[in-house]
Coordinates of C-alpha atoms in Angstrom, one line a residue:
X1 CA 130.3 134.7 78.8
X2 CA 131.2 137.3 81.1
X3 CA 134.0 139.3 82.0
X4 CA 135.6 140.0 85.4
X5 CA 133.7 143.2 85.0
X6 CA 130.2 141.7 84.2
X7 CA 130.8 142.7 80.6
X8 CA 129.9 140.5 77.6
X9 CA 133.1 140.0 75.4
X10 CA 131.3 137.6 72.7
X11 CA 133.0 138.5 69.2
X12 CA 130.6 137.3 66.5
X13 CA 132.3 134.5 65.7
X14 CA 131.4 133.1 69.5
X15 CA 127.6 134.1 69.1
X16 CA 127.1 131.9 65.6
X17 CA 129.2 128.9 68.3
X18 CA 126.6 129.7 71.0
X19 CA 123.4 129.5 68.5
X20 CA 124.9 125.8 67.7
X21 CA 124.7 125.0 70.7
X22 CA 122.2 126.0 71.6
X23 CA 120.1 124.4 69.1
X24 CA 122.2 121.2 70.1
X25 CA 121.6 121.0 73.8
X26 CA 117.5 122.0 73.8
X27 CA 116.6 118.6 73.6
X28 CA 118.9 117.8 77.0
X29 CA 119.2 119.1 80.4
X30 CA 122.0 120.8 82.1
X31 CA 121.8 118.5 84.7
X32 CA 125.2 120.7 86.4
X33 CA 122.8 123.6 86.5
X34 CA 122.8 124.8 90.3
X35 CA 125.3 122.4 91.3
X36 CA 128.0 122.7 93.6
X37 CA 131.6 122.6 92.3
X38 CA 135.2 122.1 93.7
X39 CA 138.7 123.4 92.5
X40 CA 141.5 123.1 93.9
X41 CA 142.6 126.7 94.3
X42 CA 140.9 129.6 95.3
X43 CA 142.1 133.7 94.2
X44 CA 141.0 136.8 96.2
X45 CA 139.0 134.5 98.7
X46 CA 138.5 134.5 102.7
X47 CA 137.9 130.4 102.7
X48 CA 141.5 128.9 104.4
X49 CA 140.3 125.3 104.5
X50 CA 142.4 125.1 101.2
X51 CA 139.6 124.1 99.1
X52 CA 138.5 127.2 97.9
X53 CA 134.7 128.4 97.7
X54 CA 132.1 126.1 96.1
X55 CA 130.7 127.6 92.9
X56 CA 127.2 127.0 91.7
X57 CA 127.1 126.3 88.2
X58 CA 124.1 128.9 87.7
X59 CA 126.7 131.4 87.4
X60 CA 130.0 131.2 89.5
X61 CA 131.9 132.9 91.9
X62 CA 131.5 136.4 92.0
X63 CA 135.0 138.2 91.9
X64 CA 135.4 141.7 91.2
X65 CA 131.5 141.8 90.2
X66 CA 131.8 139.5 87.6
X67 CA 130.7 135.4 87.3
X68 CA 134.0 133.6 86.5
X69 CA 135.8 131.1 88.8
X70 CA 139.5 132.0 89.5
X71 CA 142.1 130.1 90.8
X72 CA 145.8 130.9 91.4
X73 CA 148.3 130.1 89.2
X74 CA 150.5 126.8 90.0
X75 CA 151.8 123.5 88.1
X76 CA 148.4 121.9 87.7
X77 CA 145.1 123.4 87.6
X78 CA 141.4 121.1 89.0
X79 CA 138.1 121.6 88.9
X80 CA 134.8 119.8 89.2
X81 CA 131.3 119.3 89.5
X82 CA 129.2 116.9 91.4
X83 CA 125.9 116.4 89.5
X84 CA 124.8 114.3 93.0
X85 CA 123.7 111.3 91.4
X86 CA 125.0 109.3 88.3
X87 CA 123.8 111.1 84.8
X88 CA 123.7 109.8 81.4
X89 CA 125.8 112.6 79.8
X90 CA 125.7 114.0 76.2
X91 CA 127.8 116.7 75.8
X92 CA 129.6 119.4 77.9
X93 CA 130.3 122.8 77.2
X94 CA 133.0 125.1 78.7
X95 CA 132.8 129.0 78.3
X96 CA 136.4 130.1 79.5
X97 CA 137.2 133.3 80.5
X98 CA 138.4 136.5 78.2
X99 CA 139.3 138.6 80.8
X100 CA 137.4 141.3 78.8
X101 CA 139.8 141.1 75.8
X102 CA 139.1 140.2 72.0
X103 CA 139.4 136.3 71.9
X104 CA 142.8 135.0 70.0
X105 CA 146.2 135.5 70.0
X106 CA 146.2 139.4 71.2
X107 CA 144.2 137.1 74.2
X108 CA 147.0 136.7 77.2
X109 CA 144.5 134.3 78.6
X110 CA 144.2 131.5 76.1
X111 CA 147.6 130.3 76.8
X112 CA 146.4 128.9 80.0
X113 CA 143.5 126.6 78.5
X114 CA 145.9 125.2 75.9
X115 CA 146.2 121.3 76.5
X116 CA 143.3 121.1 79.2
X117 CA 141.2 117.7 79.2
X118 CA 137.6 117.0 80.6
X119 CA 137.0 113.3 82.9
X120 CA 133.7 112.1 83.2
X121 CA 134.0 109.7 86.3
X122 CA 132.0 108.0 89.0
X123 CA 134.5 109.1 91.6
X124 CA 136.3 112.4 92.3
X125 CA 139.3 110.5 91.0
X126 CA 139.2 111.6 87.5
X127 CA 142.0 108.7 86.6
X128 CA 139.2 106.2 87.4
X129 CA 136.7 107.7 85.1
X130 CA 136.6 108.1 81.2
X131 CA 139.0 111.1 79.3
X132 CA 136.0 112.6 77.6
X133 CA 138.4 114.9 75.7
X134 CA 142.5 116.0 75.3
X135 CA 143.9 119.1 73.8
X136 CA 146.8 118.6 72.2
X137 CA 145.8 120.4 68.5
X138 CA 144.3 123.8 69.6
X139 CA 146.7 126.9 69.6
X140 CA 146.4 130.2 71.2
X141 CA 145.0 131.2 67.1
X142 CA 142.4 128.2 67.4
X143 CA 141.1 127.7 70.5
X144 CA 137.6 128.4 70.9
X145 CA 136.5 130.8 73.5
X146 CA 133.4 128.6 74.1
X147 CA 134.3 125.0 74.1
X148 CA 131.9 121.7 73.5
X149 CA 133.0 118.3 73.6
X150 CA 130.3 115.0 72.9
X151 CA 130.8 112.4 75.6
X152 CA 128.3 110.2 75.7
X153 CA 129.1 108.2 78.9
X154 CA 127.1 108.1 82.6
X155 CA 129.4 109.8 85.5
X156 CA 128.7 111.7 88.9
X157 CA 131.5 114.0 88.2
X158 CA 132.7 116.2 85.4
X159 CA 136.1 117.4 86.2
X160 CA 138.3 119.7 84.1
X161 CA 142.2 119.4 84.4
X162 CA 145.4 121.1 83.2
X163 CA 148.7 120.8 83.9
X164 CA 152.3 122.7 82.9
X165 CA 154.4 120.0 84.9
X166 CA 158.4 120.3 85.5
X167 CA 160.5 118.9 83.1
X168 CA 158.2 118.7 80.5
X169 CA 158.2 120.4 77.2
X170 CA 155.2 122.0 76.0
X171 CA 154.6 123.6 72.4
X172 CA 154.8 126.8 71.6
X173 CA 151.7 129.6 73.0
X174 CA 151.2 127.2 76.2
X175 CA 151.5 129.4 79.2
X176 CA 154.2 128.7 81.6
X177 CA 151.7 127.8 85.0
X178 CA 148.0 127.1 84.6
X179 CA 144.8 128.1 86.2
X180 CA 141.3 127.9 86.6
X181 CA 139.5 130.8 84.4
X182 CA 136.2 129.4 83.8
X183 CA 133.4 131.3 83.1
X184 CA 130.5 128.4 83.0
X185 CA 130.5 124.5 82.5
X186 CA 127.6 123.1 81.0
X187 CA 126.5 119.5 81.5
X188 CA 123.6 118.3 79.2
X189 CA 122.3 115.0 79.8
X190 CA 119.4 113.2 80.7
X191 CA 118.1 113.6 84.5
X192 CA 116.7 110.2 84.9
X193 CA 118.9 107.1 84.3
X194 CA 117.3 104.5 82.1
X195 CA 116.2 106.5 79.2
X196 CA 117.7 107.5 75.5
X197 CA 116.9 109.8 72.7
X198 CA 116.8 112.9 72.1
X199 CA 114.0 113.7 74.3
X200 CA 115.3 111.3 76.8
X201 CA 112.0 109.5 76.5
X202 CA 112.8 106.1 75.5
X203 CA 113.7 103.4 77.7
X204 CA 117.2 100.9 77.5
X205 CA 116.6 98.0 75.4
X206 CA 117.5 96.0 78.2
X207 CA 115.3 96.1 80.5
X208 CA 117.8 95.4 83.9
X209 CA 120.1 98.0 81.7
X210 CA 120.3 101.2 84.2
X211 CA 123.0 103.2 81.9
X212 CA 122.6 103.0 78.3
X213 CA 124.4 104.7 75.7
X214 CA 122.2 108.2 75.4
X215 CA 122.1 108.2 71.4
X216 CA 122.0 104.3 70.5
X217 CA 120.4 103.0 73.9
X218 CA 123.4 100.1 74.2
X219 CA 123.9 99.0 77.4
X220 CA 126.7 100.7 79.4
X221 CA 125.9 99.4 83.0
X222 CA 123.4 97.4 84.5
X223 CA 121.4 97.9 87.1
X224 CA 122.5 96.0 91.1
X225 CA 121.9 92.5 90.9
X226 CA 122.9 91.6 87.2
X227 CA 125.4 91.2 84.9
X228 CA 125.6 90.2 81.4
X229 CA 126.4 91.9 77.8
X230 CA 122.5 92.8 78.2
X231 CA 121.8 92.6 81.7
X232 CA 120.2 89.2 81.5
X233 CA 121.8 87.1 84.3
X234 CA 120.9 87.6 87.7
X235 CA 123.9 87.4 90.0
X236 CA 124.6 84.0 91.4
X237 CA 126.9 82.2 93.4
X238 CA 127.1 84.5 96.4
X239 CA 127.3 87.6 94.8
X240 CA 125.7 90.7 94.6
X241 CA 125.7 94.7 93.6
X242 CA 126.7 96.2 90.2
X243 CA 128.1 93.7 88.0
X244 CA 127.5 91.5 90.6
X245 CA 131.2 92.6 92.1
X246 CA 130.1 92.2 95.8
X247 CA 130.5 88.7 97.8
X248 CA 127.4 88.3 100.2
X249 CA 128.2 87.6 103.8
X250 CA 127.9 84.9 105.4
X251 CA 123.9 84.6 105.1
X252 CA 122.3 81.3 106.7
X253 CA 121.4 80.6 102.9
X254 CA 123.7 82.0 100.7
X255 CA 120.5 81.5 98.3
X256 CA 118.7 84.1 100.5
X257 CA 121.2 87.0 99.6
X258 CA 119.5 90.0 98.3
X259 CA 120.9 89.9 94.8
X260 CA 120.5 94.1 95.2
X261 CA 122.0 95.2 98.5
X262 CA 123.4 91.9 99.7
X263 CA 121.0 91.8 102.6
X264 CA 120.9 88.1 104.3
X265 CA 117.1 87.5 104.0
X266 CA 117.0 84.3 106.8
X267 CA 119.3 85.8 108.7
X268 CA 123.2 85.6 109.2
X269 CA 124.9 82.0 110.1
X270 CA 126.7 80.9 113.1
X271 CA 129.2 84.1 114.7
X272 CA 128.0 86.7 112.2
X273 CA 125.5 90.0 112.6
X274 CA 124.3 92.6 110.9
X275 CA 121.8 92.8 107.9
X276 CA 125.0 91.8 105.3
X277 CA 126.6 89.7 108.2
X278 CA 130.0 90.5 108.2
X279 CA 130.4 91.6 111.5
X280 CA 131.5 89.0 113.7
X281 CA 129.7 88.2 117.1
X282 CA 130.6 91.2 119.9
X283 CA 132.9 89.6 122.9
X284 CA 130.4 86.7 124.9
X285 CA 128.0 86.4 122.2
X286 CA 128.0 83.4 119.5
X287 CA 125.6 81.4 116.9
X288 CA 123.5 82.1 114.4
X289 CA 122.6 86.0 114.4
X290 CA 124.8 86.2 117.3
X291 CA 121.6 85.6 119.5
X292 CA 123.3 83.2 122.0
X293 CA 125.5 84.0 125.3
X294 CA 128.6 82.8 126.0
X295 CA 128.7 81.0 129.2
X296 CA 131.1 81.3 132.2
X297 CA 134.5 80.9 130.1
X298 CA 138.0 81.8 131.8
X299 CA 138.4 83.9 128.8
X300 CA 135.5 85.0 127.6
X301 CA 137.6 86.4 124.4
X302 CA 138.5 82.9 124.0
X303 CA 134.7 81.9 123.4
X304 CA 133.8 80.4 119.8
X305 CA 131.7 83.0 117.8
X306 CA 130.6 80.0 116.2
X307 CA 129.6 77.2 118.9
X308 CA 130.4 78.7 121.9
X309 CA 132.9 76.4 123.6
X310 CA 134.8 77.9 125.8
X311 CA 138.3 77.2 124.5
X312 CA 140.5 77.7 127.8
X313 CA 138.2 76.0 129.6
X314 CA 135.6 77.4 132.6
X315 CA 135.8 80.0 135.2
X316 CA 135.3 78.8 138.9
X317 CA 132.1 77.2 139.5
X318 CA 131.7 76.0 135.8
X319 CA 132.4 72.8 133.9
X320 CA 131.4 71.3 130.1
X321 CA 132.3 72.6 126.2
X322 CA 129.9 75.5 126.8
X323 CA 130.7 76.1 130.8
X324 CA 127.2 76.5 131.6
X325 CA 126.9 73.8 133.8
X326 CA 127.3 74.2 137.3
X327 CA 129.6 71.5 139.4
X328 CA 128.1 68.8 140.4
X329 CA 127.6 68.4 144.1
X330 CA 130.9 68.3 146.0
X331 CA 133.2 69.6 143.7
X332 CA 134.4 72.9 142.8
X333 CA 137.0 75.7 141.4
X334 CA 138.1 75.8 137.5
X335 CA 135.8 73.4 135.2
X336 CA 135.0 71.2 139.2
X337 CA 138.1 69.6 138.8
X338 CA 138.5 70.3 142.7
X339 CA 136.5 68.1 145.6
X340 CA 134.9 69.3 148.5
X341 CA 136.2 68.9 152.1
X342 CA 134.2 66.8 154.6
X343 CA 131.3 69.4 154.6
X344 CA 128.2 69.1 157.2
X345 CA 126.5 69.2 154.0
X346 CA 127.9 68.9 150.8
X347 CA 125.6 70.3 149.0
X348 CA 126.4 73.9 151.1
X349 CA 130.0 73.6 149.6
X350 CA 130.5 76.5 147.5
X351 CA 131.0 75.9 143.5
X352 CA 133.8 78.3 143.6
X353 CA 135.8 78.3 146.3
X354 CA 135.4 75.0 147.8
X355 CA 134.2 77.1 151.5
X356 CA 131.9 74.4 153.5
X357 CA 129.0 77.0 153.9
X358 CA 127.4 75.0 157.3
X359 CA 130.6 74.4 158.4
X360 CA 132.3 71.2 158.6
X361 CA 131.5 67.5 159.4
X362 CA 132.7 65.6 162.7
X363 CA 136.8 65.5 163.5
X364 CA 137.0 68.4 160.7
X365 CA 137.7 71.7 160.6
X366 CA 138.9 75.2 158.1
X367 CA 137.0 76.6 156.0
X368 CA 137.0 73.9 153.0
X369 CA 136.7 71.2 156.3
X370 CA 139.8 69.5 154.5
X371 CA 142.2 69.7 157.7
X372 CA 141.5 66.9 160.9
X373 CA 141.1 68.3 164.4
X374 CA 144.0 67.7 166.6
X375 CA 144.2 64.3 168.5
X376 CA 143.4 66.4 172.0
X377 CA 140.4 68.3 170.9
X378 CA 139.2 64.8 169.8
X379 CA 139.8 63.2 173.7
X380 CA 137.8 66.0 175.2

């Protein structure tokens, strides 16, 4: 451990800790080695996004020259590490800051460690992950200076918290605010999921078990596309993912959902897209895949994803349940519910607007030939 000045402060009593430990972890990995971590203050720092810098868990932040991550004081203190992917976790070790002082009491440091707790979680929500660990028995005489808690559990994130929150009474030695003094957080685990032991070398006893309990190999989560005490049902009924949580789309064959990713194998049914269909058809498109085009509706919003009917009826021109049909000869306008005028030739009478394109027949006259010459033009 280092101080802010780069300076060990290991009393003896930490070293025989650290030799423990060491012989403990050398058959895992710190799998948080290199990392990049998170807390939710930053002290002496040029970042202003409000995040603070990003510490790598090689060393830490350098502050003052030493390798110890500070935080500013406040009513709750967070950190954590993302290990990138989910790790099957042993134990974790946290080496907390002395601040170049002997560790105990005389320490004006350990006050602020006093009733910290350690998450192991899947999310950066550390309420939706597993309390690996909860002070409430060390005091500023017992606290170690280097701290390792077993946790064998599988998690993306390892987040420490404390808190000194108003209103609340805290026993005696606990500092009156808390921060983040860390000096290096170990994660030892295995880096492949899958595997148990000491070594890491054995695989689950399950054999569709992707998490497994790292000392007795029990299964602790399967992998996407079963579900089961052991891992031995496939996921059925229209489901899919871990634990078989998901619901597929709506596939063509519910049968043909991709029991991993949900993927509709035959392709999506009638209104649906996408490779887990649950995007509906795009405005004038419809069927299966959404591969057809709506035809000439009034509302093309109003066109069924699923068959295609136009459900306002047909623009101008139009007529049927799909409005792809043009009018028949000598009608016209919205779904042909309008006739022709005495056309020269009915068949030159527009679809849409009725107009008598080679003019009109004998005694008639306008452009939809629907009006009778006057009785004079007829005598001449």
């Amino acid at each position: 451990m280092m101080s802010l000045s780069g300076h060990s402060v290991y009393p003896h009593d930490v070293l025989t800790v650290l030799f423990c430990l060491l012989t403990l972890s050398q058959a895992y990995v710190n799998v948080a080695l290199n990392k990049l971590a998170y807390r939710s203050s930053s002290y002496s720092t040029t970042d202003t996004s409000g995040t603070g810098n990003a510490l790598r868990m090689s060393g830490g932040d350098v502050l003052n020259g030493g390798q110890c991550a500070v935080s500013e004081s406040g009513e709750t203190a967070y950190w954590r590490v993302n290990l990138i992917t989910i790790h099957s976790i042993h134990h974790i070790t946290i080496h907390f800051r002395a601040d170049n002082v002997t560790w105990g009491p005389s320490n004006n440091v350990t006050g602020l460690f006093l009733g910290f707790s350690v998450y192991i979680s899947n999310t950066t929500d550390r309420l939706q992950g597993t309390l690996c660990y909860k002070d409430d028995n060390f005091t500023i005489d017992t606290i170690p200076a280097v701290f390792t808690t077993t946790c064998p559990v599988h998690g993306q994130y390892v987040i420490y918290y404390n808190e000194r929150l108003p209103g609340v009474s805290y026993p005696g030695g606990y500092s009156v605010y808390v921060t983040n003094v860390l000096c290096e957080v170990e994660v030892y685990g295995c880096t492949a999921t899958g595997y148990f032991g000491s070594n890491c070398s054995v695989p689950c006893s399950d054999v569709n078990c992707q998490y497994c309990h790292i000392e007795t190999g029990t299964c602790q989560g399967c992998k996407t596309g079963y579900k089961g005490h052991r891992c031995e049902m496939a996921c059925e009924g229209g489901t899919y993912g871990a634990g078989c949580k998901e619901t597929c789309g709506h596939c063509r064959d519910v049968n043909q959902c991709s029991i991993n990713n949900g993927i509709c194998l035959t392709g999506c049914n009638a209104g649906f897209k996408g490779d887990l269909c649950k995007t509906v058809c795009d405005r004038g498109s419809y069927g299966y895949d959404c591969n057809e085009i709506c035809g000439h509706c009034r509302d093309v919003n109003q066109c069924s994803i699923i068959t295609g009917t136009c459900f306002t009826g047909c623009d101008t021109g139009y007529q049927g349940d799909l409005c792809k049909e043009s009018c028949d000869s000598g009608s016209y306008g919205y779904d042909c519910n309008e006739t022709c005028g005495q056309c020269r030739d009915v068949n030159k009478c527009s679809i849409i607007n009725g107009t008598c394109l080679t003019g009109c027949d004998a005694d008639y006259q306008g452009n939809l030939c629907k009006t009778l010459c006057p009785s004079e033009t007829k005598k001449e």
